[in-house]
mmCIF file with all atom_site columns, C-alpha atoms in Angstrom:
data_model
loop_
_atom_site.group_PDB
_atom_site.id
_atom_site.type_symbol
_atom_site.label_atom_id
_atom_site.label_alt_id
_atom_site.label_comp_id
_atom_site.label_asym_id
_atom_site.label_entity_id
_atom_site.label_seq_id
_atom_site.pdbx_PDB_ins_code
_atom_site.Cartn_x
_atom_site.Cartn_y
_atom_site.Cartn_z
_atom_site.occupancy
_atom_site.B_iso_or_equiv
_atom_site.pdbx_formal_charge
_atom_site.auth_seq_id
_atom_site.auth_comp_id
_atom_site.auth_asym_id
_atom_site.auth_atom_id
_atom_site.pdbx_PDB_model_num
ATOM 1   C CA . MET W 1 1   ? 71.909 -11.943 28.852 1.00 68.00 ? 1   MET W CA 1
ATOM 2   C CA . ILE W 1 2   ? 74.788 -11.709 26.375 1.00 77.00 ? 2   ILE W CA 1
ATOM 3   C CA . SER W 1 3   ? 72.742 -13.372 23.628 1.00 79.00 ? 3   SER W CA 1
ATOM 4   C CA . THR W 1 4   ? 69.814 -11.003 24.227 1.00 77.00 ? 4   THR W CA 1
ATOM 5   C CA . ILE W 1 5   ? 72.016 -7.917  24.026 1.00 81.00 ? 5   ILE W CA 1
ATOM 6   C CA . ALA W 1 6   ? 73.627 -9.237  20.839 1.00 79.00 ? 6   ALA W CA 1
ATOM 7   C CA . ALA W 1 7   ? 70.291 -10.174 19.268 1.00 78.00 ? 7   ALA W CA 1
ATOM 8   C CA . VAL W 1 8   ? 68.439 -6.869  19.603 1.00 78.00 ? 8   VAL W CA 1
ATOM 9   C CA . SER W 1 9   ? 69.119 -3.313  18.516 1.00 80.00 ? 9   SER W CA 1
ATOM 10  C CA . LEU W 1 10  ? 67.191 -1.854  21.453 1.00 81.00 ? 10  LEU W CA 1
ATOM 11  C CA . PRO W 1 11  ? 68.909 -0.843  24.700 1.00 89.00 ? 11  PRO W CA 1
ATOM 12  C CA . VAL W 1 12  ? 68.714 -3.653  27.265 1.00 91.00 ? 12  VAL W CA 1
ATOM 13  C CA . HIS W 1 13  ? 68.233 -2.922  30.963 1.00 95.00 ? 13  HIS W CA 1
ATOM 14  C CA . ILE W 1 14  ? 68.927 -5.713  33.431 1.00 96.00 ? 14  ILE W CA 1
ATOM 15  C CA . LEU W 1 15  ? 67.110 -6.294  36.716 1.00 97.00 ? 15  LEU W CA 1
ATOM 16  C CA . ILE W 1 16  ? 69.545 -6.456  39.631 1.00 98.00 ? 16  ILE W CA 1
ATOM 17  C CA . ARG W 1 17  ? 67.851 -8.603  42.247 1.00 97.00 ? 17  ARG W CA 1
ATOM 18  C CA . PRO W 1 18  ? 69.599 -11.435 44.090 1.00 96.00 ? 18  PRO W CA 1
ATOM 19  C CA . ARG W 1 19  ? 66.392 -13.090 45.310 1.00 96.00 ? 19  ARG W CA 1
ATOM 20  C CA . ALA W 1 20  ? 62.618 -12.845 45.520 1.00 96.00 ? 20  ALA W CA 1
ATOM 21  C CA . GLY W 1 21  ? 60.931 -11.417 48.593 1.00 96.00 ? 21  GLY W CA 1
ATOM 22  C CA . ASN W 1 22  ? 61.597 -8.122  50.307 1.00 97.00 ? 22  ASN W CA 1
ATOM 23  C CA . PHE W 1 23  ? 64.143 -5.468  49.298 1.00 98.00 ? 23  PHE W CA 1
ATOM 24  C CA . VAL W 1 24  ? 66.179 -5.443  52.506 1.00 98.00 ? 24  VAL W CA 1
ATOM 25  C CA . TYR W 1 25  ? 69.482 -7.091  51.627 1.00 98.00 ? 25  TYR W CA 1
ATOM 26  C CA . ALA W 1 26  ? 72.173 -8.650  53.803 1.00 98.00 ? 26  ALA W CA 1
ATOM 27  C CA . ALA W 1 27  ? 75.819 -7.733  53.178 1.00 98.00 ? 27  ALA W CA 1
ATOM 28  C CA . ALA W 1 28  ? 76.440 -10.851 51.054 1.00 98.00 ? 28  ALA W CA 1
ATOM 29  C CA . GLU W 1 29  ? 73.356 -10.093 48.914 1.00 98.00 ? 29  GLU W CA 1
ATOM 30  C CA . PHE W 1 30  ? 74.493 -6.506  48.468 1.00 98.00 ? 30  PHE W CA 1
ATOM 31  C CA . GLU W 1 31  ? 77.875 -7.750  47.239 1.00 98.00 ? 31  GLU W CA 1
ATOM 32  C CA . GLU W 1 32  ? 76.089 -10.098 44.839 1.00 98.00 ? 32  GLU W CA 1
ATOM 33  C CA . MET W 1 33  ? 74.155 -7.122  43.454 1.00 98.00 ? 33  MET W CA 1
ATOM 34  C CA . ALA W 1 34  ? 77.434 -5.238  42.942 1.00 98.00 ? 34  ALA W CA 1
ATOM 35  C CA . GLY W 1 35  ? 78.772 -8.243  41.027 1.00 98.00 ? 35  GLY W CA 1
ATOM 36  C CA . GLN W 1 36  ? 75.637 -8.382  38.876 1.00 97.00 ? 36  GLN W CA 1
ATOM 37  C CA . ILE W 1 37  ? 76.089 -4.695  38.037 1.00 98.00 ? 37  ILE W CA 1
ATOM 38  C CA . GLU W 1 38  ? 79.721 -5.261  37.025 1.00 98.00 ? 38  GLU W CA 1
ATOM 39  C CA . THR W 1 39  ? 78.630 -8.129  34.785 1.00 97.00 ? 39  THR W CA 1
ATOM 40  C CA . ALA W 1 40  ? 75.894 -5.992  33.211 1.00 97.00 ? 40  ALA W CA 1
ATOM 41  C CA . LYS W 1 41  ? 78.491 -3.331  32.351 1.00 97.00 ? 41  LYS W CA 1
ATOM 42  C CA . GLU W 1 42  ? 80.925 -5.895  30.947 1.00 96.00 ? 42  GLU W CA 1
ATOM 43  C CA . ILE W 1 43  ? 78.371 -7.390  28.574 1.00 95.00 ? 43  ILE W CA 1
ATOM 44  C CA . GLY W 1 44  ? 77.194 -4.020  27.266 1.00 95.00 ? 44  GLY W CA 1
ATOM 45  C CA . ALA W 1 45  ? 73.843 -3.480  28.982 1.00 96.00 ? 45  ALA W CA 1
ATOM 46  C CA . ALA W 1 46  ? 72.446 0.035   28.581 1.00 97.00 ? 46  ALA W CA 1
ATOM 47  C CA . GLY W 1 47  ? 71.137 0.142   32.116 1.00 98.00 ? 47  GLY W CA 1
ATOM 48  C CA . VAL W 1 48  ? 70.051 -1.617  35.255 1.00 98.00 ? 48  VAL W CA 1
ATOM 49  C CA . ALA W 1 49  ? 66.980 -1.576  37.503 1.00 98.00 ? 49  ALA W CA 1
ATOM 50  C CA . LEU W 1 50  ? 67.572 -1.891  41.224 1.00 98.00 ? 50  LEU W CA 1
ATOM 51  C CA . GLY W 1 51  ? 66.271 -0.860  44.609 1.00 98.00 ? 51  GLY W CA 1
ATOM 52  C CA . VAL W 1 52  ? 67.405 -1.261  48.209 1.00 98.00 ? 52  VAL W CA 1
ATOM 53  C CA . LEU W 1 53  ? 65.253 -0.557  51.266 1.00 98.00 ? 53  LEU W CA 1
ATOM 54  C CA . SER W 1 54  ? 66.251 -0.311  54.895 1.00 98.00 ? 54  SER W CA 1
ATOM 55  C CA . ALA W 1 55  ? 64.689 -2.436  57.631 1.00 97.00 ? 55  ALA W CA 1
ATOM 56  C CA . ASP W 1 56  ? 62.309 0.415   58.525 1.00 97.00 ? 56  ASP W CA 1
ATOM 57  C CA . GLY W 1 57  ? 60.819 0.372   55.004 1.00 96.00 ? 57  GLY W CA 1
ATOM 58  C CA . ARG W 1 58  ? 62.536 3.498   53.698 1.00 98.00 ? 58  ARG W CA 1
ATOM 59  C CA . VAL W 1 59  ? 64.794 3.845   50.673 1.00 98.00 ? 59  VAL W CA 1
ATOM 60  C CA . ASP W 1 60  ? 68.337 2.903   51.708 1.00 98.00 ? 60  ASP W CA 1
ATOM 61  C CA . VAL W 1 61  ? 69.879 6.022   50.179 1.00 98.00 ? 61  VAL W CA 1
ATOM 62  C CA . GLU W 1 62  ? 73.490 5.235   51.030 1.00 98.00 ? 62  GLU W CA 1
ATOM 63  C CA . ARG W 1 63  ? 73.609 1.677   49.672 1.00 98.00 ? 63  ARG W CA 1
ATOM 64  C CA . THR W 1 64  ? 71.457 2.526   46.657 1.00 98.00 ? 64  THR W CA 1
ATOM 65  C CA . ARG W 1 65  ? 73.725 5.477   45.821 1.00 98.00 ? 65  ARG W CA 1
ATOM 66  C CA . ALA W 1 66  ? 76.783 3.191   46.045 1.00 98.00 ? 66  ALA W CA 1
ATOM 67  C CA . LEU W 1 67  ? 75.233 0.767   43.533 1.00 98.00 ? 67  LEU W CA 1
ATOM 68  C CA . ILE W 1 68  ? 74.254 3.620   41.220 1.00 98.00 ? 68  ILE W CA 1
ATOM 69  C CA . GLU W 1 69  ? 77.782 5.042   41.268 1.00 98.00 ? 69  GLU W CA 1
ATOM 70  C CA . LEU W 1 70  ? 79.118 1.557   40.477 1.00 98.00 ? 70  LEU W CA 1
ATOM 71  C CA . ALA W 1 71  ? 76.661 1.259   37.580 1.00 98.00 ? 71  ALA W CA 1
ATOM 72  C CA . ARG W 1 72  ? 77.757 4.438   35.797 1.00 98.00 ? 72  ARG W CA 1
ATOM 73  C CA . PRO W 1 73  ? 77.829 5.218   32.912 1.00 98.00 ? 73  PRO W CA 1
ATOM 74  C CA . MET W 1 74  ? 74.794 2.923   32.533 1.00 98.00 ? 74  MET W CA 1
ATOM 75  C CA . HIS W 1 75  ? 71.327 4.348   33.166 1.00 98.00 ? 75  HIS W CA 1
ATOM 76  C CA . VAL W 1 76  ? 69.737 3.363   36.454 1.00 98.00 ? 76  VAL W CA 1
ATOM 77  C CA . THR W 1 77  ? 66.082 2.872   37.287 1.00 98.00 ? 77  THR W CA 1
ATOM 78  C CA . PHE W 1 78  ? 64.931 2.557   40.880 1.00 98.00 ? 78  PHE W CA 1
ATOM 79  C CA . HIS W 1 79  ? 62.364 -0.228  40.558 1.00 98.00 ? 79  HIS W CA 1
ATOM 80  C CA . ARG W 1 80  ? 59.090 -0.962  42.314 1.00 97.00 ? 80  ARG W CA 1
ATOM 81  C CA . ALA W 1 81  ? 60.738 -1.496  45.693 1.00 98.00 ? 81  ALA W CA 1
ATOM 82  C CA . PHE W 1 82  ? 59.633 2.136   45.841 1.00 98.00 ? 82  PHE W CA 1
ATOM 83  C CA . ASP W 1 83  ? 55.990 1.018   46.064 1.00 98.00 ? 83  ASP W CA 1
ATOM 84  C CA . GLU W 1 84  ? 56.792 -0.918  49.260 1.00 97.00 ? 84  GLU W CA 1
ATOM 85  C CA . THR W 1 85  ? 57.803 2.219   51.175 1.00 98.00 ? 85  THR W CA 1
ATOM 86  C CA . GLY W 1 86  ? 55.484 3.739   53.754 1.00 93.00 ? 86  GLY W CA 1
ATOM 87  C CA . ASN W 1 87  ? 55.474 7.296   52.399 1.00 98.00 ? 87  ASN W CA 1
ATOM 88  C CA . LEU W 1 88  ? 55.796 7.697   48.640 1.00 98.00 ? 88  LEU W CA 1
ATOM 89  C CA . SER W 1 89  ? 56.421 11.455  48.777 1.00 98.00 ? 89  SER W CA 1
ATOM 90  C CA . VAL W 1 90  ? 59.362 11.021  51.140 1.00 98.00 ? 90  VAL W CA 1
ATOM 91  C CA . ALA W 1 91  ? 60.577 7.992   49.189 1.00 98.00 ? 91  ALA W CA 1
ATOM 92  C CA . LEU W 1 92  ? 60.550 10.016  45.951 1.00 98.00 ? 92  LEU W CA 1
ATOM 93  C CA . GLU W 1 93  ? 62.883 12.598  47.488 1.00 98.00 ? 93  GLU W CA 1
ATOM 94  C CA . ASP W 1 94  ? 65.131 9.799   48.731 1.00 98.00 ? 94  ASP W CA 1
ATOM 95  C CA . VAL W 1 95  ? 65.269 8.169   45.287 1.00 98.00 ? 95  VAL W CA 1
ATOM 96  C CA . ILE W 1 96  ? 66.149 11.520  43.708 1.00 98.00 ? 96  ILE W CA 1
ATOM 97  C CA . THR W 1 97  ? 68.940 11.893  46.286 1.00 98.00 ? 97  THR W CA 1
ATOM 98  C CA . THR W 1 98  ? 70.420 8.537   45.213 1.00 98.00 ? 98  THR W CA 1
ATOM 99  C CA . GLY W 1 99  ? 71.053 9.891   41.715 1.00 98.00 ? 99  GLY W CA 1
ATOM 100 C CA . ALA W 1 100 ? 68.815 7.406   39.876 1.00 98.00 ? 100 ALA W CA 1
ATOM 101 C CA . ASP W 1 101 ? 67.755 8.448   36.368 1.00 98.00 ? 101 ASP W CA 1
ATOM 102 C CA . ASN W 1 102 ? 64.302 6.877   36.468 1.00 98.00 ? 102 ASN W CA 1
ATOM 103 C CA . LEU W 1 103 ? 61.707 5.695   38.963 1.00 98.00 ? 103 LEU W CA 1
ATOM 104 C CA . LEU W 1 104 ? 59.408 2.777   38.127 1.00 98.00 ? 104 LEU W CA 1
ATOM 105 C CA . THR W 1 105 ? 56.160 2.866   40.101 1.00 98.00 ? 105 THR W CA 1
ATOM 106 C CA . SER W 1 106 ? 52.538 1.809   40.160 1.00 98.00 ? 106 SER W CA 1
ATOM 107 C CA . GLY W 1 107 ? 51.846 4.705   42.519 1.00 98.00 ? 107 GLY W CA 1
ATOM 108 C CA . GLY W 1 108 ? 51.846 2.263   45.429 1.00 97.00 ? 108 GLY W CA 1
ATOM 109 C CA . ALA W 1 109 ? 48.745 0.569   44.019 1.00 97.00 ? 109 ALA W CA 1
ATOM 110 C CA . PRO W 1 110 ? 48.234 -3.014  42.827 1.00 96.00 ? 110 PRO W CA 1
ATOM 111 C CA . ASP W 1 111 ? 48.268 -1.753  39.223 1.00 96.00 ? 111 ASP W CA 1
ATOM 112 C CA . VAL W 1 112 ? 49.060 1.428   37.290 1.00 96.00 ? 112 VAL W CA 1
ATOM 113 C CA . LEU W 1 113 ? 45.455 2.223   36.400 1.00 96.00 ? 113 LEU W CA 1
ATOM 114 C CA . THR W 1 114 ? 44.458 2.218   40.070 1.00 97.00 ? 114 THR W CA 1
ATOM 115 C CA . GLY W 1 115 ? 47.579 4.218   40.955 1.00 98.00 ? 115 GLY W CA 1
ATOM 116 C CA . ALA W 1 116 ? 47.442 6.661   38.029 1.00 98.00 ? 116 ALA W CA 1
ATOM 117 C CA . ALA W 1 117 ? 46.372 9.686   40.097 1.00 98.00 ? 117 ALA W CA 1
ATOM 118 C CA . ARG W 1 118 ? 49.190 9.056   42.576 1.00 98.00 ? 118 ARG W CA 1
ATOM 119 C CA . ILE W 1 119 ? 51.668 8.678   39.697 1.00 98.00 ? 119 ILE W CA 1
ATOM 120 C CA . ALA W 1 120 ? 50.495 12.064  38.411 1.00 98.00 ? 120 ALA W CA 1
ATOM 121 C CA . ALA W 1 121 ? 51.092 13.600  41.857 1.00 98.00 ? 121 ALA W CA 1
ATOM 122 C CA . LEU W 1 122 ? 54.565 12.045  42.045 1.00 98.00 ? 122 LEU W CA 1
ATOM 123 C CA . THR W 1 123 ? 55.377 13.403  38.580 1.00 98.00 ? 123 THR W CA 1
ATOM 124 C CA . ARG W 1 124 ? 54.364 16.896  39.678 1.00 98.00 ? 124 ARG W CA 1
ATOM 125 C CA . GLN W 1 125 ? 56.453 16.555  42.827 1.00 98.00 ? 125 GLN W CA 1
ATOM 126 C CA . ALA W 1 126 ? 59.473 15.319  40.852 1.00 98.00 ? 126 ALA W CA 1
ATOM 127 C CA . SER W 1 127 ? 59.245 18.395  38.629 1.00 97.00 ? 127 SER W CA 1
ATOM 128 C CA . GLY W 1 128 ? 61.687 17.029  36.050 1.00 97.00 ? 128 GLY W CA 1
ATOM 129 C CA . ARG W 1 129 ? 64.326 15.930  38.583 1.00 98.00 ? 129 ARG W CA 1
ATOM 130 C CA . ILE W 1 130 ? 63.785 12.260  37.710 1.00 98.00 ? 130 ILE W CA 1
ATOM 131 C CA . ARG W 1 131 ? 61.793 10.510  34.988 1.00 98.00 ? 131 ARG W CA 1
ATOM 132 C CA . ILE W 1 132 ? 58.757 8.642   36.302 1.00 98.00 ? 132 ILE W CA 1
ATOM 133 C CA . ILE W 1 133 ? 57.903 5.380   34.536 1.00 98.00 ? 133 ILE W CA 1
ATOM 134 C CA . ALA W 1 134 ? 54.454 3.905   35.167 1.00 97.00 ? 134 ALA W CA 1
ATOM 135 C CA . GLY W 1 135 ? 54.630 0.155   35.552 1.00 96.00 ? 135 GLY W CA 1
ATOM 136 C CA . GLY W 1 136 ? 52.871 -2.694  37.281 1.00 94.00 ? 136 GLY W CA 1
ATOM 137 C CA . GLY W 1 137 ? 49.821 -4.496  35.953 1.00 92.00 ? 137 GLY W CA 1
ATOM 138 C CA . LEU W 1 138 ? 49.811 -2.478  32.728 1.00 90.00 ? 138 LEU W CA 1
ATOM 139 C CA . ARG W 1 139 ? 47.501 -3.905  30.078 1.00 87.00 ? 139 ARG W CA 1
ATOM 140 C CA . LEU W 1 140 ? 47.125 -2.912  26.444 1.00 84.00 ? 140 LEU W CA 1
ATOM 141 C CA . LYS W 1 141 ? 43.436 -2.143  26.985 1.00 86.00 ? 141 LYS W CA 1
ATOM 142 C CA . SER W 1 142 ? 44.219 0.312   29.825 1.00 88.00 ? 142 SER W CA 1
ATOM 143 C CA . LEU W 1 143 ? 47.384 1.840   28.376 1.00 89.00 ? 143 LEU W CA 1
ATOM 144 C CA . VAL W 1 144 ? 45.827 5.037   27.003 1.00 90.00 ? 144 VAL W CA 1
ATOM 145 C CA . GLU W 1 145 ? 43.775 5.614   30.146 1.00 92.00 ? 145 GLU W CA 1
ATOM 146 C CA . VAL W 1 146 ? 46.875 5.169   32.323 1.00 94.00 ? 146 VAL W CA 1
ATOM 147 C CA . ALA W 1 147 ? 48.773 7.693   30.189 1.00 92.00 ? 147 ALA W CA 1
ATOM 148 C CA . ARG W 1 148 ? 45.878 10.180  30.305 1.00 92.00 ? 148 ARG W CA 1
ATOM 149 C CA . ARG W 1 149 ? 45.274 9.908   34.047 1.00 95.00 ? 149 ARG W CA 1
ATOM 150 C CA . SER W 1 150 ? 48.939 9.876   35.077 1.00 95.00 ? 150 SER W CA 1
ATOM 151 C CA . GLY W 1 151 ? 50.348 12.232  32.454 1.00 93.00 ? 151 GLY W CA 1
ATOM 152 C CA . VAL W 1 152 ? 53.213 9.746   32.045 1.00 93.00 ? 152 VAL W CA 1
ATOM 153 C CA . TYR W 1 153 ? 54.161 8.402   28.644 1.00 89.00 ? 153 TYR W CA 1
ATOM 154 C CA . ALA W 1 154 ? 57.086 6.286   29.816 1.00 92.00 ? 154 ALA W CA 1
ATOM 155 C CA . LEU W 1 155 ? 55.376 2.970   30.532 1.00 90.00 ? 155 LEU W CA 1
ATOM 156 C CA . HIS W 1 156 ? 56.638 -0.469  31.520 1.00 91.00 ? 156 HIS W CA 1
ATOM 157 C CA . GLY W 1 157 ? 54.624 -3.607  30.930 1.00 85.00 ? 157 GLY W CA 1
ATOM 158 C CA . SER W 1 158 ? 54.560 -7.083  29.481 1.00 77.00 ? 158 SER W CA 1
ATOM 159 C CA . LEU W 1 159 ? 52.774 -7.373  26.172 1.00 68.00 ? 159 LEU W CA 1
ATOM 160 C CA . ILE W 1 160 ? 52.688 -11.147 26.265 1.00 63.00 ? 160 ILE W CA 1
ATOM 161 C CA . ARG W 1 161 ? 50.382 -14.013 25.473 1.00 58.00 ? 161 ARG W CA 1
ATOM 162 C CA . GLU W 1 162 ? 50.126 -17.253 27.399 1.00 51.00 ? 162 GLU W CA 1
ATOM 163 C CA . SER W 1 163 ? 50.788 -20.102 25.005 1.00 53.00 ? 163 SER W CA 1
ATOM 164 C CA . ALA W 1 164 ? 50.457 -23.670 26.271 1.00 53.00 ? 164 ALA W CA 1
ATOM 165 C CA . ASP W 1 165 ? 51.334 -25.193 22.883 1.00 58.00 ? 165 ASP W CA 1
ATOM 166 C CA . GLU W 1 166 ? 54.464 -23.016 22.595 1.00 56.00 ? 166 GLU W CA 1
ATOM 167 C CA . GLY W 1 167 ? 55.561 -23.651 26.158 1.00 57.00 ? 167 GLY W CA 1
ATOM 168 C CA . GLY W 1 168 ? 55.114 -20.492 28.201 1.00 55.00 ? 168 GLY W CA 1
ATOM 169 C CA . THR W 1 169 ? 54.664 -16.892 27.240 1.00 55.00 ? 169 THR W CA 1
ATOM 170 C CA . ARG W 1 170 ? 55.598 -14.854 24.209 1.00 57.00 ? 170 ARG W CA 1
ATOM 171 C CA . THR W 1 171 ? 55.785 -11.150 23.521 1.00 58.00 ? 171 THR W CA 1
ATOM 172 C CA . LEU W 1 172 ? 53.601 -10.303 20.564 1.00 69.00 ? 172 LEU W CA 1
ATOM 173 C CA . GLU W 1 173 ? 55.004 -7.894  18.027 1.00 72.00 ? 173 GLU W CA 1
ATOM 174 C CA . ALA W 1 174 ? 51.450 -6.888  17.138 1.00 77.00 ? 174 ALA W CA 1
ATOM 175 C CA . ASN W 1 175 ? 50.810 -5.872  20.762 1.00 76.00 ? 175 ASN W CA 1
ATOM 176 C CA . VAL W 1 176 ? 53.990 -3.788  20.864 1.00 75.00 ? 176 VAL W CA 1
ATOM 177 C CA . ARG W 1 177 ? 53.022 -2.031  17.622 1.00 80.00 ? 177 ARG W CA 1
ATOM 178 C CA . ALA W 1 178 ? 49.493 -1.438  18.938 1.00 81.00 ? 178 ALA W CA 1
ATOM 179 C CA . ALA W 1 179 ? 50.870 0.021   22.190 1.00 81.00 ? 179 ALA W CA 1
ATOM 180 C CA . LEU W 1 180 ? 53.086 2.439   20.275 1.00 80.00 ? 180 LEU W CA 1
ATOM 181 C CA . ARG W 1 181 ? 50.204 3.477   18.020 1.00 86.00 ? 181 ARG W CA 1
ATOM 182 C CA . LEU W 1 182 ? 47.908 4.073   20.998 1.00 81.00 ? 182 LEU W CA 1
ATOM 183 C CA . LEU W 1 183 ? 50.527 6.112   22.852 1.00 80.00 ? 183 LEU W CA 1
ATOM 184 C CA . ARG W 1 184 ? 51.284 8.269   19.817 1.00 85.00 ? 184 ARG W CA 1
ATOM 185 C CA . GLN W 1 185 ? 47.563 8.870   19.345 1.00 83.00 ? 185 GLN W CA 1
ATOM 186 C CA . ALA W 1 186 ? 47.070 9.782   23.024 1.00 77.00 ? 186 ALA W CA 1
ATOM 187 C CA . ARG W 1 187 ? 50.038 12.157  22.978 1.00 76.00 ? 187 ARG W CA 1
ATOM 188 C CA . GLY W 1 188 ? 48.749 13.794  19.819 1.00 76.00 ? 188 GLY W CA 1
ATOM 189 C CA . GLU W 1 189 ? 45.312 14.297  21.382 1.00 70.00 ? 189 GLU W CA 1
ATOM 190 C CA . GLU W 1 190 ? 46.895 15.802  24.499 1.00 68.00 ? 190 GLU W CA 1
ATOM 191 C CA . ALA W 1 191 ? 48.989 18.204  22.421 1.00 66.00 ? 191 ALA W CA 1
ATOM 192 C CA . MET W 1 192 ? 45.920 19.282  20.436 1.00 58.00 ? 192 MET W CA 1
ATOM 193 C CA . ALA W 1 193 ? 43.950 19.861  23.655 1.00 65.00 ? 193 ALA W CA 1
ATOM 194 C CA . ARG W 1 194 ? 46.648 22.246  24.895 1.00 64.00 ? 194 ARG W CA 1
ATOM 195 C CA . THR W 1 195 ? 46.564 24.430  21.762 1.00 60.00 ? 195 THR W CA 1
#
C-alpha cells in the first residue's frame, strides 16, 4: 500500500475488509478493521471503502458510524455490502445516517447496466445527501449507457486486460483514457440536451 501511494499522484482509497464472505463481522474482525483504518491514515491514504451489516441483513449503523468517525479526515465510501441488504431504500437512509461520503452500488443487481434504473432512483432519493457511485460489472462498452440510464457520472470499475504472458491482469492506460473521453462526451451531450 505504501509503495502504491508513493508511486501515484492520484488519491488512493483502501478497501477495509478483513475477509471474504458476508459483511457481518465478529468483534475481533471489527477490531481488525479499525486497525486497518488506522494504518490507512498513517500511510497517507485519501480514503477508505467499508461496510458493516447486522445479522438481519441491514446496515449496522452504529458500528459503521464508529469506523467512519475513526477514519476521519479521510473520505469514506460505503461499499457494495449495500447491495446485500433486503431493502435498498431503507439501506440508503441508514448509510446516510452513518455519515459516509459516498455509496458504491450496482443497484442491487449483478451489474451496473442491469441496475442502472435502480441507481437512478437511489440518486433521486439521496437528493445530494451522499454521492452515489455506480460500480459492479462495469465494462468500457457499457460505460456511456450506464451513465445515461443512471444519471451517475461517478463510476467504479476495472479497466483491465487478462494477460497470460505477463502473469495476471493489467490496467490499460488506453482503456482509462477511453473511459474518460466517453464520459466527457456523454456529459456534454446531456448538458446540450438540457439547453
